[in-house]
Short mmCIF file of C-alpha atoms in Angstrom, two decimals:
data_model
loop_
_atom_site.label_atom_id
_atom_site.label_comp_id
_atom_site.label_asym_id
_atom_site.label_seq_id
_atom_site.Cartn_x
_atom_site.Cartn_y
_atom_site.Cartn_z
CA LYS Z 1 -17.82 5.16 8.34
CA ALA Z 2 -16.71 6.63 4.98
CA GLY Z 3 -13.54 5.44 3.44
CA VAL Z 4 -10.66 7.19 2.02
CA THR Z 5 -11.70 9.59 -0.83
CA GLN Z 6 -9.33 10.69 -3.56
CA THR Z 7 -10.11 13.12 -6.16
CA PRO Z 8 -9.92 13.38 -9.06
CA ARG Z 9 -10.04 9.66 -10.08
CA TYR Z 10 -8.66 10.33 -13.51
CA LEU Z 11 -6.85 13.13 -15.06
CA ILE Z 12 -4.74 13.88 -18.11
CA LYS Z 13 -2.02 16.42 -18.20
CA THR Z 14 0.73 17.46 -20.55
CA ARG Z 15 4.52 17.65 -19.88
CA GLY Z 16 5.62 20.68 -18.01
CA GLN Z 17 2.16 21.18 -16.30
CA GLN Z 18 1.57 20.65 -12.64
CA VAL Z 19 -1.09 18.70 -10.95
CA THR Z 20 -2.64 18.72 -7.42
CA LEU Z 21 -4.37 15.49 -6.03
CA SER Z 22 -6.66 15.53 -2.93
CA CYS Z 23 -7.21 12.95 -0.23
CA SER Z 24 -9.77 13.04 2.52
CA PRO Z 25 -8.93 10.28 5.17
CA ILE Z 26 -11.17 8.31 7.26
CA SER Z 27 -12.63 10.30 10.16
CA GLY Z 28 -10.43 10.13 13.15
CA HIS Z 29 -7.25 9.15 11.08
CA ARG Z 30 -4.42 11.70 11.46
CA SER Z 31 -1.82 9.88 9.39
CA VAL Z 32 -1.87 10.05 5.58
CA SER Z 33 0.47 8.34 3.38
CA TRP Z 34 0.96 8.76 -0.42
CA TYR Z 35 2.22 6.07 -2.85
CA GLN Z 36 2.99 6.11 -6.47
CA GLN Z 37 2.08 2.86 -8.33
CA THR Z 38 3.52 2.09 -11.80
CA PRO Z 39 3.86 -1.17 -13.54
CA GLY Z 40 7.68 -0.95 -13.54
CA GLN Z 41 8.49 0.33 -10.22
CA GLY Z 42 5.50 -1.09 -8.24
CA LEU Z 43 4.29 0.78 -5.14
CA GLN Z 44 6.72 3.45 -4.00
CA PHE Z 45 6.43 5.39 -0.80
CA LEU Z 46 6.14 9.09 -1.44
CA PHE Z 47 5.55 10.71 1.98
CA GLU Z 48 3.52 10.50 5.16
CA TYR Z 49 1.96 13.32 7.05
CA PHE Z 50 0.75 13.33 10.70
CA SER Z 51 -0.88 16.43 12.34
CA GLU Z 52 0.13 18.71 9.41
CA THR Z 53 3.77 17.64 9.56
CA GLN Z 54 5.64 15.49 7.10
CA ARG Z 55 7.27 12.62 9.11
CA ASN Z 56 8.68 10.49 6.52
CA LYS Z 57 9.61 10.92 2.99
CA GLY Z 58 10.57 8.48 0.09
CA ASN Z 59 13.17 8.96 -2.49
CA PHE Z 60 11.49 11.20 -4.97
CA PRO Z 61 12.62 14.53 -6.43
CA GLY Z 62 11.58 17.90 -5.16
CA ARG Z 63 8.92 18.20 -7.86
CA PHE Z 64 6.75 15.98 -5.58
CA SER Z 65 5.37 17.72 -2.60
CA GLY Z 66 2.43 17.42 -0.29
CA ARG Z 67 0.81 19.11 2.57
CA GLN Z 68 -1.89 18.21 5.24
CA PHE Z 69 -4.46 20.50 6.57
CA SER Z 70 -5.84 20.80 10.13
CA ASN Z 71 -8.67 18.60 9.34
CA SER Z 72 -6.28 15.77 8.19
CA ARG Z 73 -7.17 16.20 4.53
CA SER Z 74 -4.11 16.07 2.41
CA GLU Z 75 -2.96 17.18 -0.92
CA MET Z 76 0.01 16.16 -3.17
CA ASN Z 77 1.40 18.34 -5.86
CA VAL Z 78 3.64 17.36 -8.80
CA SER Z 79 5.23 20.25 -10.76
CA THR Z 80 6.96 20.23 -14.20
CA LEU Z 81 5.24 17.03 -15.01
CA GLU Z 82 7.28 14.42 -16.95
CA LEU Z 83 5.99 11.46 -19.00
CA GLY Z 84 7.46 9.20 -16.26
CA ASP Z 85 5.15 10.56 -13.75
CA SER Z 86 2.18 8.77 -15.32
CA ALA Z 87 0.99 6.50 -12.58
CA LEU Z 88 -1.67 5.64 -10.10
CA TYR Z 89 -1.27 7.55 -7.01
CA LEU Z 90 -2.71 6.12 -3.96
CA CYS Z 91 -3.52 7.83 -0.70
CA ALA Z 92 -3.93 5.80 2.51
CA SER Z 93 -4.77 6.85 6.07
CA SER Z 94 -4.35 5.18 9.38
CA LEU Z 95 -4.61 5.48 13.06
CA ALA Z 96 -1.13 6.17 14.06
CA ARG Z 97 0.56 3.71 16.27
CA SER Z 98 1.30 6.18 18.81
CA THR Z 99 -2.44 6.68 19.18
CA GLY Z 100 -3.36 2.90 19.50
CA GLY Z 101 -3.19 1.90 15.87
CA THR Z 102 -1.32 -1.06 14.47
CA GLY Z 103 -0.11 0.81 11.51
CA GLU Z 104 -2.72 -0.72 9.14
CA LEU Z 105 -3.18 1.58 6.07
CA PHE Z 106 -6.64 2.13 4.48
CA PHE Z 107 -6.43 2.97 0.84
CA GLY Z 108 -8.49 5.00 -1.33
CA GLU Z 109 -9.13 3.97 -5.01
CA GLY Z 110 -6.41 6.19 -6.37
CA SER Z 111 -5.92 8.98 -8.77
CA ARG Z 112 -4.79 7.85 -12.24
CA LEU Z 113 -2.63 10.44 -13.81
CA THR Z 114 -1.65 10.29 -17.53
CA VAL Z 115 1.09 12.67 -18.74
CA LEU Z 116 1.11 13.22 -22.44
CA ALA K 1 15.92 -0.41 7.13
CA GLN K 2 13.00 -2.62 6.42
CA SER K 3 12.30 -4.45 3.06
CA VAL K 4 9.99 -7.12 1.64
CA THR K 5 10.79 -9.72 -1.05
CA GLN K 6 7.94 -11.46 -2.80
CA LEU K 7 9.09 -14.58 -4.61
CA GLY K 8 7.36 -14.89 -8.00
CA SER K 9 5.79 -12.06 -9.83
CA HIS K 10 3.23 -14.36 -11.27
CA VAL K 11 1.61 -17.47 -9.82
CA SER K 12 -0.98 -19.60 -11.69
CA VAL K 13 -3.24 -22.16 -10.08
CA SER K 14 -6.28 -24.17 -11.09
CA GLU K 15 -9.62 -23.52 -9.30
CA GLY K 16 -9.79 -25.47 -6.11
CA ALA K 17 -6.04 -25.84 -5.81
CA LEU K 18 -3.81 -24.55 -2.99
CA VAL K 19 -2.69 -20.97 -3.17
CA LEU K 20 0.73 -20.22 -1.87
CA LEU K 21 2.19 -16.69 -2.26
CA ARG K 22 5.70 -16.15 -0.64
CA CYS K 23 7.05 -13.31 1.30
CA ASN K 24 10.23 -12.75 3.18
CA TYR K 25 11.15 -9.72 5.05
CA SER K 26 13.97 -7.96 6.63
CA SER K 27 13.77 -5.59 9.48
CA SER K 28 16.08 -4.29 12.09
CA VAL K 29 13.22 -4.46 14.74
CA PRO K 30 10.23 -6.80 15.21
CA PRO K 31 7.94 -5.85 12.30
CA TYR K 32 4.31 -5.57 11.76
CA LEU K 33 3.40 -7.61 8.56
CA PHE K 34 0.55 -7.25 6.22
CA TRP K 35 -0.99 -8.80 3.02
CA TYR K 36 -3.01 -6.58 0.83
CA VAL K 37 -4.95 -7.43 -2.31
CA GLN K 38 -5.53 -5.11 -5.36
CA TYR K 39 -8.31 -5.61 -7.98
CA PRO K 40 -7.97 -3.82 -11.27
CA ASN K 41 -8.33 -0.13 -11.09
CA GLN K 42 -8.82 -0.15 -7.33
CA GLY K 43 -6.97 0.65 -4.23
CA LEU K 44 -5.49 -1.92 -1.89
CA GLN K 45 -7.54 -3.87 0.57
CA LEU K 46 -6.28 -5.44 3.70
CA LEU K 47 -6.33 -9.21 3.72
CA LEU K 48 -4.68 -9.85 7.13
CA LYS K 49 -2.05 -8.54 9.47
CA TYR K 50 0.44 -9.89 12.02
CA THR K 51 1.05 -7.65 14.96
CA SER K 52 3.18 -9.80 17.25
CA ALA K 53 0.10 -11.84 18.72
CA ALA K 54 -0.56 -15.22 17.15
CA THR K 55 1.83 -16.39 14.61
CA LEU K 56 -0.82 -17.91 12.39
CA VAL K 57 -3.11 -15.07 11.18
CA LYS K 58 -6.43 -15.64 9.58
CA GLY K 59 -7.85 -13.00 7.22
CA ILE K 60 -10.72 -12.41 4.98
CA ASN K 61 -11.82 -14.54 2.01
CA GLY K 62 -10.28 -17.77 3.60
CA PHE K 63 -6.63 -16.46 3.45
CA GLU K 64 -4.27 -17.04 6.20
CA ALA K 65 -0.44 -16.40 6.66
CA GLU K 66 2.05 -17.69 9.21
CA PHE K 67 4.85 -15.66 10.73
CA LYS K 68 8.03 -17.49 11.01
CA LYS K 69 10.73 -15.58 12.67
CA SER K 70 13.39 -18.07 12.09
CA GLU K 71 12.84 -17.93 8.41
CA THR K 72 11.95 -14.25 8.28
CA SER K 73 8.92 -15.31 6.26
CA PHE K 74 5.32 -14.48 6.08
CA HIS K 75 3.72 -16.63 3.29
CA LEU K 76 0.00 -16.25 2.41
CA THR K 77 -2.02 -19.48 1.81
CA LYS K 78 -5.47 -20.34 0.83
CA PRO K 79 -6.55 -24.11 0.77
CA SER K 80 -8.88 -23.89 -2.37
CA ALA K 81 -8.56 -21.18 -4.98
CA HIS K 82 -11.68 -19.39 -6.18
CA MET K 83 -11.94 -17.54 -9.52
CA SER K 84 -12.72 -14.36 -7.67
CA ASP K 85 -9.24 -14.62 -6.00
CA ALA K 86 -7.49 -13.51 -9.18
CA ALA K 87 -5.85 -10.25 -8.40
CA GLU K 88 -2.43 -8.79 -7.37
CA TYR K 89 -1.17 -9.47 -3.78
CA PHE K 90 1.16 -7.31 -1.94
CA CYS K 91 3.13 -8.15 1.14
CA ALA K 92 4.08 -5.21 3.35
CA VAL K 93 6.17 -4.51 6.40
CA SER K 94 5.96 -1.76 8.81
CA GLY K 95 8.14 -1.40 11.90
CA GLY K 96 10.96 1.05 12.62
CA SER K 97 9.91 4.07 14.61
CA TYR K 98 6.91 3.75 16.75
CA ASN K 99 5.76 7.12 15.65
CA ASN K 100 6.14 6.62 11.99
CA ASN K 101 3.89 4.85 9.50
CA ASP K 102 6.58 3.78 7.09
CA MET K 103 5.01 0.85 5.47
CA ARG K 104 7.01 -0.59 2.60
CA PHE K 105 5.63 -3.02 -0.01
CA GLY K 106 6.93 -5.92 -1.93
CA ALA K 107 6.85 -5.90 -5.67
CA GLY K 108 3.57 -7.74 -5.82
CA THR K 109 2.51 -11.08 -7.07
CA ARG K 110 -0.20 -11.50 -9.72
CA LEU K 111 -2.37 -14.49 -9.05
CA THR K 112 -4.26 -16.17 -11.93
CA VAL K 113 -6.84 -18.84 -11.40
CA LYS K 114 -7.60 -21.22 -14.18
CA PRO K 115 -10.97 -22.86 -14.52
#
């Protein structure tokens, strides 16, 4: 079974630009969560999608948005990039508890964003 | 609201010594608890999980953790450290609404193993 796939793995942007990151979950997983990881703030929850609906959202500004498609693939977008947005963005999929899962998250390898 | 506190951002042990990484949680409902490991430039990999079955949970790579409700703790241990155990370890809690995956992570503990 293929794991969680994130693209691109590395990217460099400049301040003010926008970026879109993509995540393909494990087949059969309908829940996709996004996290931002930085040395200073650690792992911070961005949002979670299930069946194309955002069910949960962390404490991030509106510049951070996401969506989920009918095939469970998800994208997140960051607009008007700031230097502080430089981070490793991790996507994780899971079999939702409501469908028999235990909430375990399966992570991709991440997309490392550098904002110059 | 649920949260996780990991005591010690850095832990250093000698190869062959006991590894003990501490985790305390707070949750308004019985939680699910997890330990993940992260190697450089990689995502997180599940080590073990507690989901209200046995309180002593065995995971991969010789790690285990014990859920102690009275102490709200879920410490991770390994009897004998190996050089390959050097990584960052995250404790996580998930609970709350049955329909939400709202996993929250601790700040992480970086484990160094000295030869």
